[in-house]
PDB file of C-alpha atoms in Angstrom:
ATOM      1  CA  GLN A  29     -42.566  66.693  44.650  1.00 89.00           C
ATOM      2  CA  VAL A  30     -46.130  64.893  46.113  1.00 93.00           C
ATOM      3  CA  GLN A  31     -45.312  61.901  47.560  1.00 97.00           C
ATOM      4  CA  LEU A  32     -47.211  59.293  49.871  1.00 98.00           C
ATOM      5  CA  GLN A  33     -45.433  57.319  51.841  1.00 98.00           C
ATOM      6  CA  GLN A  34     -46.790  53.947  53.869  1.00 98.00           C
ATOM      7  CA  SER A  35     -45.895  51.906  56.631  1.00 97.00           C
ATOM      8  CA  GLY A  36     -47.103  49.324  58.983  1.00 95.00           C
ATOM      9  CA  PRO A  37     -46.771  45.941  59.752  1.00 95.00           C
ATOM     10  CA  GLY A  38     -46.552  43.419  57.343  1.00 93.00           C
ATOM     11  CA  LEU A  39     -47.944  40.341  59.007  1.00 97.00           C
ATOM     12  CA  VAL A  40     -51.069  40.222  61.151  1.00 98.00           C
ATOM     13  CA  LYS A  41     -53.064  37.613  63.268  1.00 97.00           C
ATOM     14  CA  PRO A  42     -56.680  36.471  62.567  1.00 97.00           C
ATOM     15  CA  SER A  43     -58.956  38.329  64.376  1.00 97.00           C
ATOM     16  CA  GLN A  44     -56.885  41.312  65.320  1.00 98.00           C
ATOM     17  CA  THR A  45     -56.849  44.691  63.662  1.00 98.00           C
ATOM     18  CA  LEU A  46     -55.001  45.831  60.575  1.00 98.00           C
ATOM     19  CA  SER A  47     -53.128  49.142  60.809  1.00 98.00           C
ATOM     20  CA  LEU A  48     -51.508  51.156  58.183  1.00 98.00           C
ATOM     21  CA  THR A  49     -50.378  54.868  57.750  1.00 98.00           C
ATOM     22  CA  CYS A  50     -49.988  57.257  55.109  1.00 98.00           C
ATOM     23  CA  ALA A  51     -47.756  60.080  55.222  1.00 98.00           C
ATOM     24  CA  ILE A  52     -48.401  62.778  52.765  1.00 98.00           C
ATOM     25  CA  SER A  53     -45.481  65.113  51.879  1.00 97.00           C
ATOM     26  CA  GLY A  54     -46.009  68.012  48.942  1.00 96.00           C
ATOM     27  CA  ASP A  55     -50.121  67.862  49.933  1.00 96.00           C
ATOM     28  CA  SER A  56     -52.420  68.742  52.894  1.00 97.00           C
ATOM     29  CA  VAL A  57     -54.348  65.879  54.234  1.00 97.00           C
ATOM     30  CA  SER A  58     -56.843  69.131  55.114  1.00 97.00           C
ATOM     31  CA  SER A  59     -57.021  70.057  51.075  1.00 95.00           C
ATOM     32  CA  ASN A  60     -60.515  71.159  50.231  1.00 95.00           C
ATOM     33  CA  SER A  61     -60.249  69.543  46.832  1.00 95.00           C
ATOM     34  CA  ALA A  62     -58.573  65.990  47.336  1.00 96.00           C
ATOM     35  CA  ALA A  63     -59.970  62.862  48.870  1.00 96.00           C
ATOM     36  CA  TRP A  64     -57.455  60.480  50.581  1.00 97.00           C
ATOM     37  CA  ASN A  65     -57.901  57.000  49.969  1.00 97.00           C
ATOM     38  CA  TRP A  66     -57.422  53.026  50.849  1.00 98.00           C
ATOM     39  CA  ILE A  67     -57.409  50.388  48.161  1.00 97.00           C
ATOM     40  CA  ARG A  68     -55.865  47.159  48.178  1.00 98.00           C
ATOM     41  CA  GLN A  69     -55.165  44.390  45.415  1.00 98.00           C
ATOM     42  CA  SER A  70     -55.103  40.845  45.584  1.00 96.00           C
ATOM     43  CA  PRO A  71     -55.085  37.519  43.475  1.00 93.00           C
ATOM     44  CA  SER A  72     -58.783  36.614  44.444  1.00 90.00           C
ATOM     45  CA  ARG A  73     -60.359  39.831  44.781  1.00 90.00           C
ATOM     46  CA  GLY A  74     -58.248  42.140  42.536  1.00 92.00           C
ATOM     47  CA  LEU A  75     -58.208  45.924  42.898  1.00 95.00           C
ATOM     48  CA  GLU A  76     -60.759  46.886  45.761  1.00 95.00           C
ATOM     49  CA  TRP A  77     -61.253  50.484  46.796  1.00 94.00           C
ATOM     50  CA  LEU A  78     -62.077  50.408  50.744  1.00 96.00           C
ATOM     51  CA  GLY A  79     -62.796  53.882  51.620  1.00 95.00           C
ATOM     52  CA  ARG A  80     -61.631  57.454  51.824  1.00 96.00           C
ATOM     53  CA  THR A  81     -61.301  60.596  53.891  1.00 97.00           C
ATOM     54  CA  TYR A  82     -61.627  64.488  53.370  1.00 96.00           C
ATOM     55  CA  TYR A  83     -62.083  68.090  54.306  1.00 96.00           C
ATOM     56  CA  ARG A  84     -64.923  70.234  53.098  1.00 95.00           C
ATOM     57  CA  SER A  85     -64.524  72.708  56.478  1.00 94.00           C
ATOM     58  CA  LYS A  86     -65.462  69.297  58.109  1.00 96.00           C
ATOM     59  CA  TRP A  87     -64.327  65.804  57.823  1.00 96.00           C
ATOM     60  CA  TYR A  88     -66.460  63.452  55.801  1.00 95.00           C
ATOM     61  CA  ASN A  89     -65.645  59.340  55.341  1.00 96.00           C
ATOM     62  CA  ASP A  90     -67.105  57.104  52.723  1.00 93.00           C
ATOM     63  CA  TYR A  91     -66.562  53.232  52.970  1.00 94.00           C
ATOM     64  CA  ALA A  92     -66.962  50.328  50.614  1.00 93.00           C
ATOM     65  CA  LEU A  93     -70.165  48.046  51.915  1.00 91.00           C
ATOM     66  CA  SER A  94     -67.491  45.420  51.697  1.00 92.00           C
ATOM     67  CA  VAL A  95     -65.765  46.457  54.762  1.00 95.00           C
ATOM     68  CA  LYS A  96     -68.087  49.107  56.516  1.00 95.00           C
ATOM     69  CA  SER A  97     -68.563  47.081  59.623  1.00 96.00           C
ATOM     70  CA  ARG A  98     -64.854  46.870  60.177  1.00 97.00           C
ATOM     71  CA  ILE A  99     -63.055  49.987  58.822  1.00 98.00           C
ATOM     72  CA  THR A 100     -61.943  53.221  60.155  1.00 98.00           C
ATOM     73  CA  ILE A 101     -59.851  55.810  58.304  1.00 98.00           C
ATOM     74  CA  ASN A 102     -58.509  58.708  60.320  1.00 97.00           C
ATOM     75  CA  SER A 103     -56.771  61.799  59.360  1.00 97.00           C
ATOM     76  CA  ASP A 104     -54.062  63.393  62.028  1.00 97.00           C
ATOM     77  CA  THR A 105     -53.572  66.661  60.871  1.00 97.00           C
ATOM     78  CA  SER A 106     -50.788  67.735  63.077  1.00 97.00           C
ATOM     79  CA  LYS A 107     -48.511  64.789  61.269  1.00 97.00           C
ATOM     80  CA  ASN A 108     -50.042  65.363  57.659  1.00 98.00           C
ATOM     81  CA  GLN A 109     -51.390  61.680  57.396  1.00 98.00           C
ATOM     82  CA  PHE A 110     -54.161  59.684  57.305  1.00 98.00           C
ATOM     83  CA  SER A 111     -54.675  56.010  58.726  1.00 98.00           C
ATOM     84  CA  LEU A 112     -56.015  52.656  58.157  1.00 98.00           C
ATOM     85  CA  GLN A 113     -57.421  50.402  60.656  1.00 98.00           C
ATOM     86  CA  LEU A 114     -59.220  47.199  59.460  1.00 98.00           C
ATOM     87  CA  ASN A 115     -60.700  45.250  62.420  1.00 97.00           C
ATOM     88  CA  SER A 116     -60.907  41.426  62.847  1.00 98.00           C
ATOM     89  CA  VAL A 117     -59.396  40.371  59.936  1.00 98.00           C
ATOM     90  CA  THR A 118     -59.037  37.143  58.120  1.00 97.00           C
ATOM     91  CA  PRO A 119     -56.758  35.567  55.434  1.00 96.00           C
ATOM     92  CA  GLU A 120     -59.130  36.573  52.822  1.00 96.00           C
ATOM     93  CA  ASP A 121     -57.477  40.098  53.851  1.00 97.00           C
ATOM     94  CA  SER A 122     -54.541  39.490  52.851  1.00 98.00           C
ATOM     95  CA  ALA A 123     -53.322  41.971  50.324  1.00 98.00           C
ATOM     96  CA  VAL A 124     -50.998  44.511  48.981  1.00 98.00           C
ATOM     97  CA  TYR A 125     -52.764  47.889  50.533  1.00 98.00           C
ATOM     98  CA  TYR A 126     -52.333  51.216  48.701  1.00 98.00           C
ATOM     99  CA  CYS A 127     -52.852  54.577  50.019  1.00 98.00           C
ATOM    100  CA  ALA A 128     -53.543  56.779  47.146  1.00 98.00           C
ATOM    101  CA  ARG A 129     -54.899  60.691  46.553  1.00 97.00           C
ATOM    102  CA  ASP A 130     -58.196  61.858  44.587  1.00 95.00           C
ATOM    103  CA  PRO A 131     -57.456  65.037  43.360  1.00 93.00           C
ATOM    104  CA  ASN A 132     -60.665  66.429  43.126  1.00 86.00           C
ATOM    105  CA  THR A 133     -63.286  63.749  44.335  1.00 80.00           C
ATOM    106  CA  GLN A 134     -63.697  62.380  41.303  1.00 81.00           C
ATOM    107  CA  ARG A 135     -62.742  58.828  41.529  1.00 87.00           C
ATOM    108  CA  LYS A 136     -59.848  59.344  39.912  1.00 94.00           C
ATOM    109  CA  PHE A 137     -56.286  58.620  41.874  1.00 97.00           C
ATOM    110  CA  ASP A 138     -53.342  60.359  40.528  1.00 96.00           C
ATOM    111  CA  LEU A 139     -50.994  59.632  42.970  1.00 97.00           C
ATOM    112  CA  TRP A 140     -50.049  56.399  44.825  1.00 98.00           C
ATOM    113  CA  GLY A 141     -48.342  55.054  48.190  1.00 98.00           C
ATOM    114  CA  GLN A 142     -45.689  52.246  47.567  1.00 98.00           C
ATOM    115  CA  GLY A 143     -47.972  49.715  48.805  1.00 98.00           C
ATOM    116  CA  THR A 144     -47.492  47.469  51.600  1.00 98.00           C
ATOM    117  CA  LEU A 145     -47.788  43.429  51.601  1.00 98.00           C
ATOM    118  CA  VAL A 146     -50.454  42.768  54.451  1.00 98.00           C
ATOM    119  CA  THR A 147     -50.737  38.841  55.400  1.00 98.00           C
ATOM    120  CA  VAL A 148     -53.132  37.283  57.683  1.00 98.00           C
ATOM    121  CA  SER A 149     -51.818  34.465  59.370  1.00 96.00           C
ATOM    122  CA  SER A 150     -51.024  32.883  62.842  1.00 94.00           C
TER     123      SER A 150
ATOM    124  CA  GLN B   7     -64.951  38.702  40.402  1.00 63.00           C
ATOM    125  CA  SER B   8     -64.565  42.379  39.249  1.00 69.00           C
ATOM    126  CA  ALA B   9     -67.751  44.525  38.751  1.00 85.00           C
ATOM    127  CA  LEU B  10     -66.088  45.690  35.269  1.00 96.00           C
ATOM    128  CA  THR B  11     -65.016  43.470  32.586  1.00 97.00           C
ATOM    129  CA  GLN B  12     -61.750  43.454  30.829  1.00 97.00           C
ATOM    130  CA  PRO B  13     -60.256  40.350  28.605  1.00 97.00           C
ATOM    131  CA  ALA B  14     -57.445  38.838  30.630  1.00 97.00           C
ATOM    132  CA  SER B  15     -54.704  39.243  27.995  1.00 97.00           C
ATOM    133  CA  VAL B  16     -54.093  41.317  25.056  1.00 98.00           C
ATOM    134  CA  SER B  17     -51.018  41.237  22.326  1.00 97.00           C
ATOM    135  CA  GLY B  18     -49.296  43.188  20.002  1.00 97.00           C
ATOM    136  CA  SER B  19     -45.885  43.897  18.163  1.00 97.00           C
ATOM    137  CA  PRO B  20     -44.089  46.512  18.122  1.00 97.00           C
ATOM    138  CA  GLY B  21     -45.448  49.255  16.416  1.00 97.00           C
ATOM    139  CA  GLN B  22     -48.657  47.938  16.326  1.00 97.00           C
ATOM    140  CA  SER B  23     -51.849  49.552  18.056  1.00 97.00           C
ATOM    141  CA  ILE B  24     -54.135  47.682  20.469  1.00 98.00           C
ATOM    142  CA  THR B  25     -57.722  47.902  21.749  1.00 98.00           C
ATOM    143  CA  ILE B  26     -58.303  46.887  25.748  1.00 98.00           C
ATOM    144  CA  SER B  27     -62.352  46.944  26.508  1.00 98.00           C
ATOM    145  CA  CYS B  28     -63.977  47.243  29.902  1.00 98.00           C
ATOM    146  CA  THR B  29     -67.422  46.803  29.822  1.00 98.00           C
ATOM    147  CA  GLY B  30     -69.824  47.684  33.000  1.00 96.00           C
ATOM    148  CA  THR B  31     -73.409  48.184  33.442  1.00 95.00           C
ATOM    149  CA  SER B  32     -75.632  52.067  33.115  1.00 95.00           C
ATOM    150  CA  SER B  33     -74.780  52.196  36.537  1.00 93.00           C
ATOM    151  CA  ASP B  34     -71.114  52.705  36.175  1.00 94.00           C
ATOM    152  CA  VAL B  35     -69.113  53.101  32.924  1.00 96.00           C
ATOM    153  CA  GLY B  36     -72.633  54.010  30.489  1.00 96.00           C
ATOM    154  CA  GLY B  37     -74.054  56.323  33.422  1.00 94.00           C
ATOM    155  CA  TYR B  38     -70.994  58.772  34.244  1.00 94.00           C
ATOM    156  CA  ASN B  39     -67.987  59.879  32.432  1.00 95.00           C
ATOM    157  CA  TYR B  40     -65.426  59.057  35.311  1.00 95.00           C
ATOM    158  CA  VAL B  41     -63.799  56.214  34.093  1.00 97.00           C
ATOM    159  CA  SER B  42     -60.233  55.619  34.347  1.00 98.00           C
ATOM    160  CA  TRP B  43     -57.360  53.660  32.953  1.00 98.00           C
ATOM    161  CA  TYR B  44     -53.946  52.690  34.922  1.00 98.00           C
ATOM    162  CA  GLN B  45     -50.764  51.101  33.855  1.00 98.00           C
ATOM    163  CA  GLN B  46     -49.065  48.982  36.705  1.00 98.00           C
ATOM    164  CA  TYR B  47     -45.830  46.921  36.439  1.00 98.00           C
ATOM    165  CA  PRO B  48     -45.000  44.266  38.743  1.00 96.00           C
ATOM    166  CA  GLY B  49     -44.483  45.054  41.866  1.00 96.00           C
ATOM    167  CA  LYS B  50     -45.309  48.597  41.319  1.00 97.00           C
ATOM    168  CA  ALA B  51     -48.446  50.951  42.365  1.00 98.00           C
ATOM    169  CA  PRO B  52     -50.832  51.786  39.935  1.00 98.00           C
ATOM    170  CA  LYS B  53     -50.093  54.668  37.458  1.00 98.00           C
ATOM    171  CA  LEU B  54     -53.205  56.879  36.420  1.00 98.00           C
ATOM    172  CA  MET B  55     -53.234  57.054  32.299  1.00 98.00           C
ATOM    173  CA  ILE B  56     -56.410  58.383  31.585  1.00 98.00           C
ATOM    174  CA  TYR B  57     -59.328  60.022  33.729  1.00 97.00           C
ATOM    175  CA  ASP B  58     -62.631  61.321  32.541  1.00 96.00           C
ATOM    176  CA  VAL B  59     -62.974  58.622  29.665  1.00 97.00           C
ATOM    177  CA  SER B  60     -60.557  60.183  27.643  1.00 97.00           C
ATOM    178  CA  ARG B  61     -58.166  62.462  29.004  1.00 96.00           C
ATOM    179  CA  ARG B  62     -54.750  62.491  29.809  1.00 97.00           C
ATOM    180  CA  PRO B  63     -52.953  63.100  32.721  1.00 95.00           C
ATOM    181  CA  SER B  64     -49.727  65.518  32.265  1.00 94.00           C
ATOM    182  CA  GLY B  65     -46.605  63.824  31.301  1.00 95.00           C
ATOM    183  CA  VAL B  66     -48.477  60.622  29.743  1.00 97.00           C
ATOM    184  CA  SER B  67     -47.644  59.639  26.008  1.00 97.00           C
ATOM    185  CA  ASP B  68     -50.124  60.628  23.407  1.00 96.00           C
ATOM    186  CA  ARG B  69     -49.961  57.222  22.032  1.00 98.00           C
ATOM    187  CA  PHE B  70     -52.600  56.530  24.662  1.00 98.00           C
ATOM    188  CA  SER B  71     -55.937  57.388  23.995  1.00 98.00           C
ATOM    189  CA  ALA B  72     -59.266  56.422  25.499  1.00 98.00           C
ATOM    190  CA  SER B  73     -63.135  56.181  25.024  1.00 98.00           C
ATOM    191  CA  LYS B  74     -66.586  54.936  25.639  1.00 98.00           C
ATOM    192  CA  SER B  75     -69.654  54.195  23.915  1.00 97.00           C
ATOM    193  CA  GLY B  76     -72.423  52.832  26.115  1.00 97.00           C
ATOM    194  CA  ASN B  77     -71.298  50.850  28.616  1.00 97.00           C
ATOM    195  CA  THR B  78     -67.887  49.856  27.383  1.00 98.00           C
ATOM    196  CA  ALA B  79     -65.044  52.251  27.644  1.00 98.00           C
ATOM    197  CA  SER B  80     -62.021  51.106  25.556  1.00 98.00           C
ATOM    198  CA  LEU B  81     -58.015  52.061  26.328  1.00 98.00           C
ATOM    199  CA  THR B  82     -55.872  52.077  23.034  1.00 98.00           C
ATOM    200  CA  ILE B  83     -52.391  52.297  22.528  1.00 98.00           C
ATOM    201  CA  SER B  84     -50.789  52.948  19.537  1.00 98.00           C
ATOM    202  CA  GLY B  85     -47.180  52.095  18.189  1.00 97.00           C
ATOM    203  CA  LEU B  86     -46.603  49.673  20.751  1.00 98.00           C
ATOM    204  CA  GLN B  87     -43.295  49.710  22.526  1.00 97.00           C
ATOM    205  CA  ALA B  88     -41.876  47.354  24.687  1.00 97.00           C
ATOM    206  CA  GLU B  89     -42.165  49.431  27.647  1.00 97.00           C
ATOM    207  CA  ASP B  90     -45.633  49.113  27.277  1.00 98.00           C
ATOM    208  CA  GLU B  91     -45.861  45.584  28.511  1.00 98.00           C
ATOM    209  CA  ALA B  92     -47.738  45.808  31.860  1.00 98.00           C
ATOM    210  CA  ASP B  93     -51.238  45.258  33.587  1.00 97.00           C
ATOM    211  CA  TYR B  94     -53.665  47.827  32.807  1.00 98.00           C
ATOM    212  CA  TYR B  95     -57.142  48.186  34.540  1.00 98.00           C
ATOM    213  CA  CYS B  96     -60.226  50.236  34.244  1.00 98.00           C
ATOM    214  CA  SER B  97     -61.948  51.785  36.748  1.00 97.00           C
ATOM    215  CA  SER B  98     -65.341  53.570  36.762  1.00 96.00           C
ATOM    216  CA  PHE B  99     -67.308  55.884  39.656  1.00 93.00           C
ATOM    217  CA  THR B 100     -70.550  53.839  40.430  1.00 92.00           C
ATOM    218  CA  SER B 101     -74.078  55.086  41.541  1.00 89.00           C
ATOM    219  CA  THR B 102     -73.853  51.743  43.813  1.00 82.00           C
ATOM    220  CA  ASN B 103     -72.234  52.366  47.392  1.00 71.00           C
ATOM    221  CA  SER B 104     -68.747  50.922  46.685  1.00 66.00           C
ATOM    222  CA  TYR B 105     -68.265  54.609  45.005  1.00 87.00           C
ATOM    223  CA  VAL B 106     -65.288  53.313  42.427  1.00 92.00           C
ATOM    224  CA  VAL B 107     -65.097  49.960  40.958  1.00 94.00           C
ATOM    225  CA  PHE B 108     -62.039  48.480  39.228  1.00 96.00           C
ATOM    226  CA  GLY B 109     -61.888  45.828  36.196  1.00 97.00           C
ATOM    227  CA  GLY B 110     -60.175  42.751  36.456  1.00 96.00           C
ATOM    228  CA  GLY B 111     -57.056  43.737  34.557  1.00 97.00           C
ATOM    229  CA  THR B 112     -55.811  43.231  31.504  1.00 97.00           C
ATOM    230  CA  LYS B 113     -52.370  41.802  30.669  1.00 98.00           C
ATOM    231  CA  LEU B 114     -50.506  43.101  27.543  1.00 98.00           C
ATOM    232  CA  THR B 115     -47.689  41.338  25.889  1.00 97.00           C
ATOM    233  CA  VAL B 116     -45.850  42.947  23.552  1.00 97.00           C
ATOM    234  CA  LEU B 117     -44.232  40.446  21.374  1.00 93.00           C
TER     235      LEU B 117
END
């Protein structure tokens, strides 16, 4: 059974870096068909796609324009997981963050992590 | 505000059918057949219900169907059941640099 398990802190101070990890079981972060995504959800912004990483003979990353200057998504093949780093956070970045699989890079998300509520506050 | 427009709420009685609309532009909904629909219960992650405009993943009830006309996609739920009460979100591939855009969500109430 394919699962995504998220981990990371639920409280981050303003101007610091938000870091979350998504561990994959039952699939591979190095899959030649899937893409691994981060999506967040807040009352003010709704669902917002943040970015993705995928492997097609080499690693690729795509990021939403709204966070492109602050975001990094990395993969760790030894642990079969991928991670999100969002720098210089503000209270506007408070949201539930989800990792999600797009099985064939056609912008549908068939598998989601459990979600992590991240609050940006001092 | 969200890129795709959905009604904030819809309601229906058990056994009835309801339709949720999702309006975008020719750069997203109207231009590509990559519209998806998600069901979300409070405190839970979204669940994929429809992809590629009208395809159902394995395990999704055939009471859920969807279509698209021009820049508007629609999700229809027939034979409403109490368990269908949830939030529903549409999404679409977009030719802008956002890659994926979502609707603002529709709260379905089963009366």
